Coordinates of C-alpha atoms in Angstrom, one line a residue:
M1 CA 46.1 -24.7 26.3
K2 CA 42.8 -26.7 26.1
T3 CA 42.2 -28.2 22.7
L4 CA 38.9 -29.3 21.0
S5 CA 38.1 -32.0 18.4
C6 CA 36.1 -30.1 15.8
Q7 CA 35.4 -33.0 13.3
G8 CA 31.7 -33.5 14.3
I9 CA 31.0 -29.8 14.3
L10 CA 32.5 -29.4 10.9
S11 CA 30.5 -32.3 9.5
D12 CA 27.2 -30.9 10.6
M13 CA 28.1 -27.5 9.2
S14 CA 29.2 -29.0 6.0
I15 CA 26.1 -31.0 5.3
V16 CA 23.8 -28.1 6.3
V17 CA 25.6 -25.8 3.9
L18 CA 25.5 -28.4 1.1
L19 CA 21.8 -29.1 1.6
K20 CA 20.9 -25.5 1.7
Q21 CA 22.9 -24.8 -1.5
W22 CA 21.2 -27.7 -3.1
R23 CA 17.8 -26.5 -1.8
A24 CA 18.3 -23.0 -3.1
E25 CA 19.1 -24.3 -6.6
K26 CA 16.0 -26.6 -6.6
S27 CA 13.9 -23.7 -5.5
R28 CA 15.0 -21.5 -8.3
K29 CA 14.5 -24.2 -10.9
K30 CA 11.0 -25.1 -9.7
G31 CA 10.0 -21.5 -9.0
V32 CA 8.8 -22.3 -5.5
E33 CA 9.7 -21.2 -2.0
V34 CA 12.7 -23.0 -0.4
F35 CA 10.7 -24.4 2.5
R36 CA 8.5 -26.4 0.0
I37 CA 11.7 -28.3 -1.0
L38 CA 12.9 -29.0 2.5
P39 CA 12.2 -27.0 5.7
N40 CA 15.1 -26.0 7.9
R41 CA 14.2 -28.4 10.7
T42 CA 14.3 -31.3 8.2
I43 CA 17.8 -30.2 7.1
D44 CA 18.9 -30.0 10.7
E45 CA 17.6 -33.5 11.4
I46 CA 19.4 -34.9 8.3
A47 CA 22.6 -33.3 9.6
Q48 CA 22.1 -35.0 12.9
R49 CA 21.2 -38.5 11.7
M50 CA 23.2 -38.6 8.4
P51 CA 21.0 -41.2 6.7
S52 CA 22.7 -43.7 4.3
T53 CA 19.6 -45.5 2.9
A54 CA 16.1 -44.5 1.7
E55 CA 14.6 -46.3 4.6
E56 CA 16.6 -44.2 7.1
L57 CA 15.6 -41.1 5.1
L58 CA 11.9 -41.9 5.4
E59 CA 12.3 -41.9 9.2
I60 CA 13.1 -38.1 9.1
H61 CA 10.2 -35.7 9.9
G62 CA 9.2 -33.8 6.8
I63 CA 10.3 -36.4 4.2
G64 CA 7.7 -38.7 2.8
E65 CA 7.7 -41.3 0.0
K66 CA 7.1 -38.6 -2.6
K67 CA 10.1 -36.6 -1.6
V68 CA 12.3 -39.7 -1.2
K69 CA 11.4 -40.7 -4.8
E70 CA 12.1 -37.2 -6.1
Y71 CA 15.1 -36.1 -4.1
G72 CA 16.3 -39.1 -2.2
E73 CA 19.2 -40.0 -4.4
E74 CA 20.6 -36.5 -4.4
I75 CA 20.2 -36.0 -0.6
L76 CA 21.9 -39.4 0.1
A77 CA 24.7 -38.5 -2.4
L78 CA 25.4 -35.3 -0.4
T79 CA 25.4 -37.1 3.0
Q80 CA 27.7 -39.8 1.6
Q81 CA 30.0 -37.2 0.2
V82 CA 30.3 -35.6 3.7
I83 CA 30.8 -39.0 5.3
R84 CA 33.6 -39.8 2.8
D85 CA 35.2 -36.4 3.6
D86 CA 34.9 -37.1 7.3
Q87 CA 36.6 -40.5 6.9
Q88 CA 39.4 -38.9 5.0
E89 CA 39.8 -36.3 7.8
K90 CA 39.9 -39.2 10.3
N91 CA 42.8 -40.7 8.5
D92 CA 44.7 -37.5 9.0
E93 CA 43.2 -36.9 12.4
E94 CA 44.8 -34.2 14.4
I95 CA 44.0 -32.1 17.5
L96 CA 43.1 -28.6 16.4
D97 CA 43.1 -25.3 18.3
P98 CA 40.7 -22.5 17.6
N99 CA 43.1 -21.0 15.1
V100 CA 42.1 -23.9 12.7
F101 CA 39.0 -21.9 11.7
E102 CA 41.2 -19.2 10.3
D103 CA 43.0 -21.8 8.1
I104 CA 39.6 -23.1 6.8
S105 CA 38.5 -19.6 5.8
K106 CA 41.6 -19.3 3.7
K107 CA 40.5 -22.3 1.5
V108 CA 40.1 -21.2 -2.1
V109 CA 36.7 -22.0 -3.6
S110 CA 34.9 -21.2 -6.8
V111 CA 32.6 -18.2 -7.2
G112 CA 29.5 -20.4 -7.4
E113 CA 30.4 -22.4 -4.3
F114 CA 31.2 -19.2 -2.4
L115 CA 27.9 -17.6 -3.3
D116 CA 26.0 -20.8 -2.4
R117 CA 27.7 -20.8 1.0
T118 CA 26.9 -17.1 1.4
N119 CA 23.2 -17.7 0.5
A120 CA 23.1 -20.6 2.9
V121 CA 24.4 -18.3 5.7
L122 CA 22.0 -15.5 4.7
S123 CA 19.1 -17.8 4.7
E124 CA 19.5 -18.1 8.5
M125 CA 19.2 -14.3 8.9
P126 CA 15.6 -13.3 8.1
G127 CA 14.7 -9.6 8.6
A128 CA 12.0 -7.0 8.4
V129 CA 12.9 -3.7 6.6
Q130 CA 10.8 -0.5 6.3
G131 CA 11.2 1.8 3.3
E132 CA 9.4 3.7 0.6
V133 CA 8.7 1.9 -2.7
S134 CA 10.6 3.7 -5.5
S135 CA 10.0 1.4 -8.4
V136 CA 7.8 -1.6 -9.2
D137 CA 8.0 -4.2 -12.0
I138 CA 5.2 -6.7 -11.9
R139 CA 5.6 -9.9 -14.0
D140 CA 3.5 -13.0 -14.5
R141 CA 5.3 -15.1 -11.8
Y142 CA 7.3 -12.6 -9.8
I143 CA 7.7 -9.0 -8.8
F144 CA 10.8 -6.8 -8.8
F145 CA 10.6 -3.6 -6.8
T146 CA 12.9 -1.2 -4.9
I147 CA 12.5 0.4 -1.5
K148 CA 14.6 3.3 -0.3
D149 CA 15.4 5.2 2.8
S150 CA 15.6 8.9 1.8
E151 CA 17.2 9.9 5.1
D152 CA 20.2 7.7 4.6
N153 CA 20.2 7.9 0.8
A154 CA 20.0 4.1 0.7
S155 CA 18.0 1.7 -1.5
M156 CA 17.5 -2.1 -1.6
S157 CA 16.4 -4.3 -4.5
C158 CA 13.6 -6.7 -3.7
F159 CA 12.2 -9.8 -5.3
M160 CA 8.9 -11.5 -4.6
W161 CA 7.0 -14.4 -6.0
R162 CA 3.7 -13.4 -7.6
N163 CA 1.6 -15.9 -5.6
R164 CA 3.0 -14.4 -2.4
Y165 CA 2.3 -10.9 -3.6
D166 CA -1.3 -11.8 -4.4
L167 CA -1.7 -13.3 -1.0
C168 CA -0.6 -10.2 0.8
G169 CA -3.4 -8.1 -0.8
V170 CA -1.2 -5.0 -1.0
E171 CA -1.1 -3.0 -4.2
L172 CA 2.5 -1.8 -4.5
R173 CA 3.0 1.6 -6.0
E174 CA 5.7 4.3 -6.0
G175 CA 5.7 6.4 -2.8
L176 CA 4.0 3.7 -0.7
E177 CA 5.7 3.2 2.7
V178 CA 5.9 -0.6 3.4
V179 CA 7.5 -3.1 5.7
V180 CA 9.0 -6.1 3.8
R181 CA 9.9 -9.4 5.5
G182 CA 12.2 -12.0 4.1
I183 CA 15.9 -12.9 3.6
L184 CA 18.9 -11.5 1.6
E185 CA 20.3 -13.7 -1.1
V186 CA 22.8 -13.2 -4.0
Y187 CA 21.5 -13.9 -7.5
K188 CA 24.4 -16.0 -8.9
P189 CA 24.2 -15.1 -12.6
S190 CA 24.6 -11.4 -11.9
G191 CA 26.1 -11.5 -8.3
R192 CA 23.5 -8.9 -7.3
L193 CA 22.3 -8.8 -3.7
T194 CA 18.5 -9.0 -3.5
F195 CA 16.1 -9.1 -0.6
R196 CA 13.7 -12.0 -1.3
V197 CA 10.4 -10.9 0.2
D198 CA 7.9 -13.3 1.8
M199 CA 5.5 -10.7 3.1
V200 CA 4.8 -7.0 2.5
E201 CA 2.5 -4.8 4.5
P202 CA 1.7 -1.1 4.2
V203 CA 2.8 1.4 6.9
G204 CA 0.6 4.1 8.4
E205 CA -3.0 4.1 9.6
G206 CA -4.1 6.3 6.8
V207 CA -2.8 4.0 4.1
I208 CA -4.2 0.9 5.8
K209 CA -7.6 2.7 6.3
A210 CA -7.7 3.7 2.6
A211 CA -6.9 0.1 1.5
Y212 CA -9.5 -1.2 3.9
E213 CA -12.3 1.1 2.5
K214 CA -11.3 0.3 -1.1
L215 CA -11.4 -3.5 -0.6
K216 CA -14.6 -3.2 1.5
K217 CA -16.3 -1.4 -1.3
K218 CA -15.2 -3.9 -3.9
L219 CA -16.3 -6.9 -1.9
E220 CA -19.6 -5.3 -1.0
E221 CA -20.3 -4.7 -4.7
E222 CA -19.6 -8.4 -5.3
G223 CA -22.2 -9.3 -2.6
L224 CA -19.8 -11.1 -0.3
F225 CA -21.3 -9.4 2.7
A226 CA -24.9 -9.7 1.7
I227 CA -27.3 -10.7 4.5
E228 CA -29.2 -13.1 2.3
K229 CA -26.0 -15.1 1.8
K230 CA -25.5 -15.6 5.6
R231 CA -25.9 -19.2 6.6
T232 CA -27.5 -20.3 9.9
V233 CA -25.3 -22.1 12.4
P234 CA -26.8 -25.6 12.6
E235 CA -28.6 -26.6 15.8
F236 CA -26.5 -28.8 18.1
P237 CA -23.2 -28.3 16.3
H238 CA -20.8 -31.2 17.2
R239 CA -17.8 -31.0 15.0
I240 CA -16.1 -27.6 15.3
G241 CA -13.1 -26.3 13.4
L242 CA -11.1 -23.8 15.5
I243 CA -8.4 -21.5 14.2
T244 CA -6.4 -19.2 16.5
S245 CA -3.0 -19.0 18.2
Q246 CA -2.2 -21.7 20.7
E247 CA -0.5 -19.0 22.8
G248 CA -2.3 -16.3 24.8
A249 CA -5.5 -16.0 26.7
V250 CA -7.9 -16.2 23.7
I251 CA -7.9 -20.0 23.3
H252 CA -8.0 -20.4 27.1
D253 CA -11.1 -18.2 27.3
F254 CA -12.7 -20.2 24.5
M255 CA -11.9 -23.6 26.0
S256 CA -13.0 -22.4 29.5
N257 CA -16.4 -21.2 28.3
I258 CA -17.3 -23.8 25.7
G259 CA -20.0 -26.1 27.2
K260 CA -19.4 -29.7 28.1
F261 CA -21.7 -31.0 25.3
G262 CA -19.4 -33.5 23.7
F263 CA -17.9 -31.1 21.2
H264 CA -15.3 -32.5 18.8
I265 CA -12.9 -29.6 18.2
A266 CA -10.4 -29.8 15.3
F267 CA -7.8 -27.1 16.2
V268 CA -5.3 -25.7 13.8
N269 CA -2.7 -23.3 15.3
S270 CA -2.1 -20.1 13.4
R271 CA -0.7 -16.7 13.8
V272 CA -3.5 -14.1 14.2
E273 CA -1.3 -11.0 14.5
G274 CA -0.3 -8.7 11.7
Q275 CA 0.2 -9.3 8.0
M276 CA 2.5 -12.2 8.6
A277 CA -0.5 -14.3 9.8
V278 CA -2.0 -14.3 6.3
V279 CA -0.1 -17.4 5.0
E280 CA -0.8 -19.4 8.2
L281 CA -4.5 -18.4 8.2
V282 CA -5.0 -19.4 4.6
R283 CA -3.2 -22.7 5.2
A284 CA -5.3 -23.4 8.3
I285 CA -8.6 -22.6 6.6
R286 CA -7.7 -24.8 3.6
T287 CA -6.7 -27.6 6.0
L288 CA -10.1 -27.5 7.7
Q289 CA -11.9 -27.4 4.4
K290 CA -11.0 -31.1 4.1
R291 CA -12.5 -32.0 7.5
P292 CA -16.1 -32.9 8.1
L293 CA -17.3 -29.9 10.2
D294 CA -20.5 -28.4 11.3
V295 CA -19.1 -24.9 11.8
L296 CA -15.7 -23.1 11.6
V297 CA -14.6 -20.7 14.3
I298 CA -11.9 -18.1 13.9
I299 CA -11.0 -16.1 17.0
R300 CA -8.5 -13.6 18.3
G301 CA -8.5 -10.7 20.8
G302 CA -9.0 -7.0 20.0
G303 CA -6.3 -4.8 18.6
S304 CA -5.4 -1.9 16.3
L305 CA -6.1 -1.6 12.6
E306 CA -2.5 -2.6 11.9
S307 CA -2.6 -5.7 14.1
L308 CA -5.9 -6.8 12.4
Q309 CA -4.5 -6.5 8.8
A310 CA -4.6 -10.2 8.2
F311 CA -8.3 -10.2 8.7
N312 CA -8.7 -7.5 6.1
N313 CA -6.9 -9.5 3.5
E314 CA -8.9 -10.3 0.3
T315 CA -7.7 -13.9 0.1
I316 CA -8.7 -14.5 3.7
V317 CA -12.1 -12.9 3.2
R318 CA -12.8 -15.0 0.1
E319 CA -11.8 -18.2 1.8
I320 CA -14.2 -17.4 4.6
A321 CA -17.1 -16.5 2.3
H322 CA -16.7 -19.7 0.3
F323 CA -16.0 -22.0 3.2
P324 CA -18.3 -25.1 2.9
V325 CA -19.9 -24.7 6.3
P326 CA -21.1 -21.7 8.4
V327 CA -18.2 -19.6 9.8
I328 CA -18.2 -17.7 13.1
C329 CA -15.7 -14.9 13.5
G330 CA -14.9 -13.7 17.0
I331 CA -12.4 -11.0 16.2
G332 CA -12.2 -8.0 18.5
H333 CA -12.6 -4.6 16.9
D334 CA -13.3 -1.0 17.8
K335 CA -14.6 1.2 15.0
D336 CA -13.7 -0.6 11.9
V337 CA -15.1 -4.2 11.7
P338 CA -12.6 -6.6 10.1
L339 CA -13.7 -7.6 6.6
A340 CA -13.3 -11.3 7.6
S341 CA -16.0 -10.7 10.2
L342 CA -18.3 -9.1 7.6
A343 CA -17.8 -12.1 5.4
A344 CA -18.5 -14.6 8.2
D345 CA -22.0 -16.0 8.7
V346 CA -22.0 -15.0 12.4
M347 CA -19.9 -12.0 13.6
V348 CA -19.2 -11.5 17.3
S349 CA -16.4 -9.6 19.1
T350 CA -15.1 -12.0 21.7
P351 CA -14.2 -15.7 22.1
T352 CA -16.8 -15.8 25.0
A353 CA -19.5 -14.6 22.6
V354 CA -18.5 -17.3 20.2
T355 CA -19.0 -20.0 22.8
R356 CA -22.4 -18.5 23.6
E357 CA -23.3 -19.0 19.9
L358 CA -22.2 -22.6 20.0
N359 CA -23.7 -23.4 23.4
T360 CA -27.1 -21.7 22.9
S361 CA -28.9 -24.6 21.1
W362 CA -27.4 -27.1 23.4
E363 CA -28.3 -25.1 26.5
R364 CA -31.9 -24.7 25.2
L365 CA -31.9 -28.5 24.7
V366 CA -30.6 -29.1 28.2
S367 CA -33.2 -26.7 29.6
R368 CA -35.9 -28.3 27.6
V369 CA -34.8 -31.8 28.7
D370 CA -34.8 -30.5 32.3
I371 CA -38.3 -29.2 31.9
L372 CA -39.5 -32.4 30.2
E373 CA -37.8 -34.4 32.9
R374 CA -39.5 -32.4 35.6
D375 CA -42.8 -32.6 33.7
L376 CA -42.3 -36.4 33.3
F377 CA -41.7 -36.9 37.0
N378 CA -44.6 -34.7 37.9
T379 CA -46.9 -36.5 35.5
F380 CA -45.6 -39.8 36.7
E381 CA -46.1 -38.9 40.3
R382 CA -49.6 -37.5 39.5
E383 CA -50.5 -40.6 37.6
C384 CA -49.2 -42.8 40.3
T385 CA -51.2 -41.0 42.9
Q386 CA -54.3 -41.1 40.7
Q387 CA -53.8 -44.8 39.9
K388 CA -53.2 -45.5 43.6
N389 CA -56.5 -43.8 44.5
I390 CA -58.3 -45.7 41.7
F391 CA -56.7 -48.9 43.0
Y392 CA -57.8 -48.2 46.6
R393 CA -61.3 -47.4 45.4
N394 CA -61.4 -50.5 43.3
V395 CA -60.1 -52.6 46.2
Q396 CA -62.8 -51.2 48.5
T397 CA -65.5 -51.8 45.8
V398 CA -64.2 -55.3 45.2
F399 CA -64.1 -55.9 49.0
A400 CA -67.7 -54.6 49.4
E401 CA -68.9 -56.7 46.4
F402 CA -67.0 -59.7 47.8
S403 CA -68.6 -59.2 51.2
A404 CA -72.0 -59.0 49.6
I405 CA -71.3 -62.1 47.6
M406 CA -70.1 -63.9 50.7
D407 CA -73.3 -62.9 52.5
R408 CA -75.3 -64.2 49.7
C409 CA -73.3 -67.3 49.6
R410 CA -73.8 -67.9 53.3
G411 CA -77.6 -67.4 52.8
V412 CA -77.5 -69.8 49.8
E413 CA -75.5 -72.2 51.9
E414 CA -78.0 -72.1 54.7
R415 CA -80.9 -72.6 52.3
V416 CA -79.0 -75.5 50.6
R417 CA -78.3 -77.0 54.0
Q418 CA -82.1 -76.8 54.8
C419 CA -82.9 -78.2 51.4
V420 CA -80.5 -81.1 51.9
V421 CA -82.1 -81.9 55.3
L422 CA -85.5 -81.7 53.6
V423 CA -84.4 -83.8 50.7
A424 CA -82.8 -86.3 53.1
H425 CA -86.0 -86.5 55.1
A426 CA -88.0 -86.8 51.9
L427 CA -85.6 -89.5 50.6
E428 CA -86.1 -91.4 53.9
K429 CA -89.8 -91.3 53.6
T430 CA -89.6 -92.2 49.9
H431 CA -87.4 -95.1 50.8
D432 CA -89.9 -96.4 53.3
R433 CA -92.8 -96.0 50.8
I434 CA -90.7 -97.7 48.1
S435 CA -89.9 -100.6 50.5
Q436 CA -93.6 -100.9 51.4
D437 CA -94.7 -100.6 47.7
Q438 CA -92.1 -103.2 46.8
R439 CA -93.7 -105.7 49.1
V440 CA -97.2 -104.9 47.8
L441 CA -95.9 -105.0 44.2
V442 CA -94.3 -108.4 44.8
E443 CA -97.5 -109.7 46.4
R444 CA -99.7 -108.3 43.6
F445 CA -97.3 -109.4 40.9
S446 CA -97.3 -113.0 42.3
Q447 CA -101.1 -112.9 42.4
L448 CA -101.3 -111.5 38.9
L449 CA -98.8 -114.1 37.7
S450 CA -100.9 -116.9 39.3
D451 CA -104.0 -115.5 37.7
A452 CA -102.3 -115.2 34.3
K453 CA -101.1 -118.7 34.6
E454 CA -104.6 -119.9 35.2
R455 CA -105.9 -117.9 32.3
V456 CA -103.1 -119.3 30.0
W457 CA -104.0 -122.9 30.9
S458 CA -107.6 -122.2 30.3
A459 CA -106.8 -120.5 27.0
E460 CA -104.6 -123.4 26.0
K461 CA -107.4 -125.8 26.6
S462 CA -109.7 -123.7 24.5
I463 CA -107.2 -123.5 21.7
V464 CA -106.5 -127.2 21.7
F465 CA -110.2 -127.9 21.6
S466 CA -110.7 -125.3 18.9
D467 CA -107.7 -126.3 16.7
P468 CA -109.1 -127.3 13.2
R469 CA -106.4 -129.8 12.7
R470 CA -107.8 -131.8 15.6
Q471 CA -110.9 -132.3 13.4
L472 CA -108.8 -133.9 10.7
K473 CA -108.6 -137.0 12.8
L474 CA -112.3 -137.1 12.7
G475 CA -112.3 -137.2 8.8
Y476 CA -112.5 -133.5 8.1
S477 CA -110.1 -131.7 5.8
I478 CA -109.0 -128.1 5.2
V479 CA -109.1 -126.7 1.6
S480 CA -107.0 -123.7 0.6
S481 CA -106.3 -122.0 -2.7
G482 CA -103.8 -119.3 -3.3
G483 CA -102.8 -119.5 0.3
R484 CA -106.3 -118.8 1.6
V485 CA -108.8 -121.2 3.2
V486 CA -111.7 -121.8 0.9
R487 CA -114.8 -121.0 2.9
S488 CA -117.2 -120.5 0.0
V489 CA -117.8 -121.6 -3.5
S490 CA -117.2 -118.1 -4.6
D491 CA -113.5 -118.3 -3.3
V492 CA -112.6 -120.5 -6.3
K493 CA -113.4 -120.9 -9.9
S494 CA -113.1 -123.6 -12.5
G495 CA -109.4 -124.4 -13.2
D496 CA -108.0 -123.1 -9.8
E497 CA -105.5 -125.3 -8.0
M498 CA -106.4 -126.3 -4.4
D499 CA -104.5 -127.8 -1.6
V500 CA -106.5 -130.3 0.6
L501 CA -105.0 -130.8 4.0
V502 CA -105.9 -134.1 5.5
Q503 CA -104.7 -135.9 8.6
D504 CA -101.7 -137.5 7.1
G505 CA -100.7 -135.1 4.3
N506 CA -101.8 -132.8 1.4
V507 CA -103.8 -133.5 -1.7
Q508 CA -103.4 -131.4 -4.8
A509 CA -106.7 -130.9 -6.7
T510 CA -108.1 -128.8 -9.6
V511 CA -111.5 -127.2 -9.6
K512 CA -113.5 -128.6 -12.4
K513 CA -116.9 -127.2 -11.5
T514 CA -118.5 -125.2 -8.8
S515 CA -122.1 -125.2 -7.8
L516 CA -123.9 -123.1 -5.3
K517 CA -126.0 -124.9 -2.6
K518 CA -129.6 -124.2 -3.0
R519 CA -131.3 -123.0 0.1

């Protein structure tokens, strides 16, 4: 018989059970959903890697520094416990046949441990149950209610956190037919089996229609659908938030028709079908609230009123109405428009219509650019032709003017040449006259110089003979007073000083008396 070593399988099962028991206990104490403590995929990865240090724990997807600080020691204690148990089993290693599982099931455990293991197994068995609400007890933080199946005379106790209940947007009341989705678990203090509900949705088109009309009226009265509150999608949107399911034809239609205008699309995957989509849609919207966007787009295909329930949810509608940037809803519909579309700033019915809204301003811009480009080229060509013609005309004008100038220059040149010839001839004649005049001038100057010399000698002789000082040798003298020659008695008076120039010097004299010669 073929035998199997089951040690590794048992280790994985053991740590998964222990972690889910620990998670369930933490969930109850904190009053939060179990996935907020640790999601199942994180637990599975812990079981596979069996970390022994905080650093190894940080490498596991879904565990950050905050969770390591809060839960790290407890998680590592559980993994070390399993490792120690495995080591002990290795010491007593044996080859087991399939009947060993029967022996394990006979192991005696405490009530609490058994219920923890039971809840761990039940947590892996989510279900959806339809029934009629028979009782409702609404508390501050949670809801207790019962649903029944009158045909089988069966009933089931249900528990739901209040925040989940508010998110569903369903008003539970006795007699309402609903579908609840969640998991079974045993409440340890009482041992009571309870269905822990994550989502509840009404059944029947009439009920859904009535809830739709009631909520629509309420939100209309609050003004959430008012036209004056609608925001205009900005021209040339660039940063687009997109919420839809990554599966199906809707997202492909959107991506195929969105223009190639450099859009930056921040995509968040979310369910868009049925009431179960509410949680994911709210999470997606709140995620994109933190992103710098120009517009938010929410799209899905058409469907029945039941399939569009998530888009008639009050929480979803309010999130859309208060989103920080304009919202475009492309949600298919027939007669009843989804309330989410009524709350959106732009409402269309198909993803293709959404892309038209986003593409329009860009297409107008491209069209305008094309027109401007064409006009620019036409204007440029026209201006080039016009400037070319002007240039040619100017060249012709310049050429004609230049030709006229050259003609005038040639005329001037000819006249200058003639003038030069005349001047040269005149200069030659002038040179001859100057040469002749030079000879005459020299002859005349020589004659004049000779005549002047004769006159000078004659004048010299006259001067010599006429010089008064020549007379001094003959006994004459020259009398002066005050620098003037005394020629008359009236030139001096008694007491005046006089200089008497004689042949061999001067004599100083003083006038004592003057007398006039009698005639």
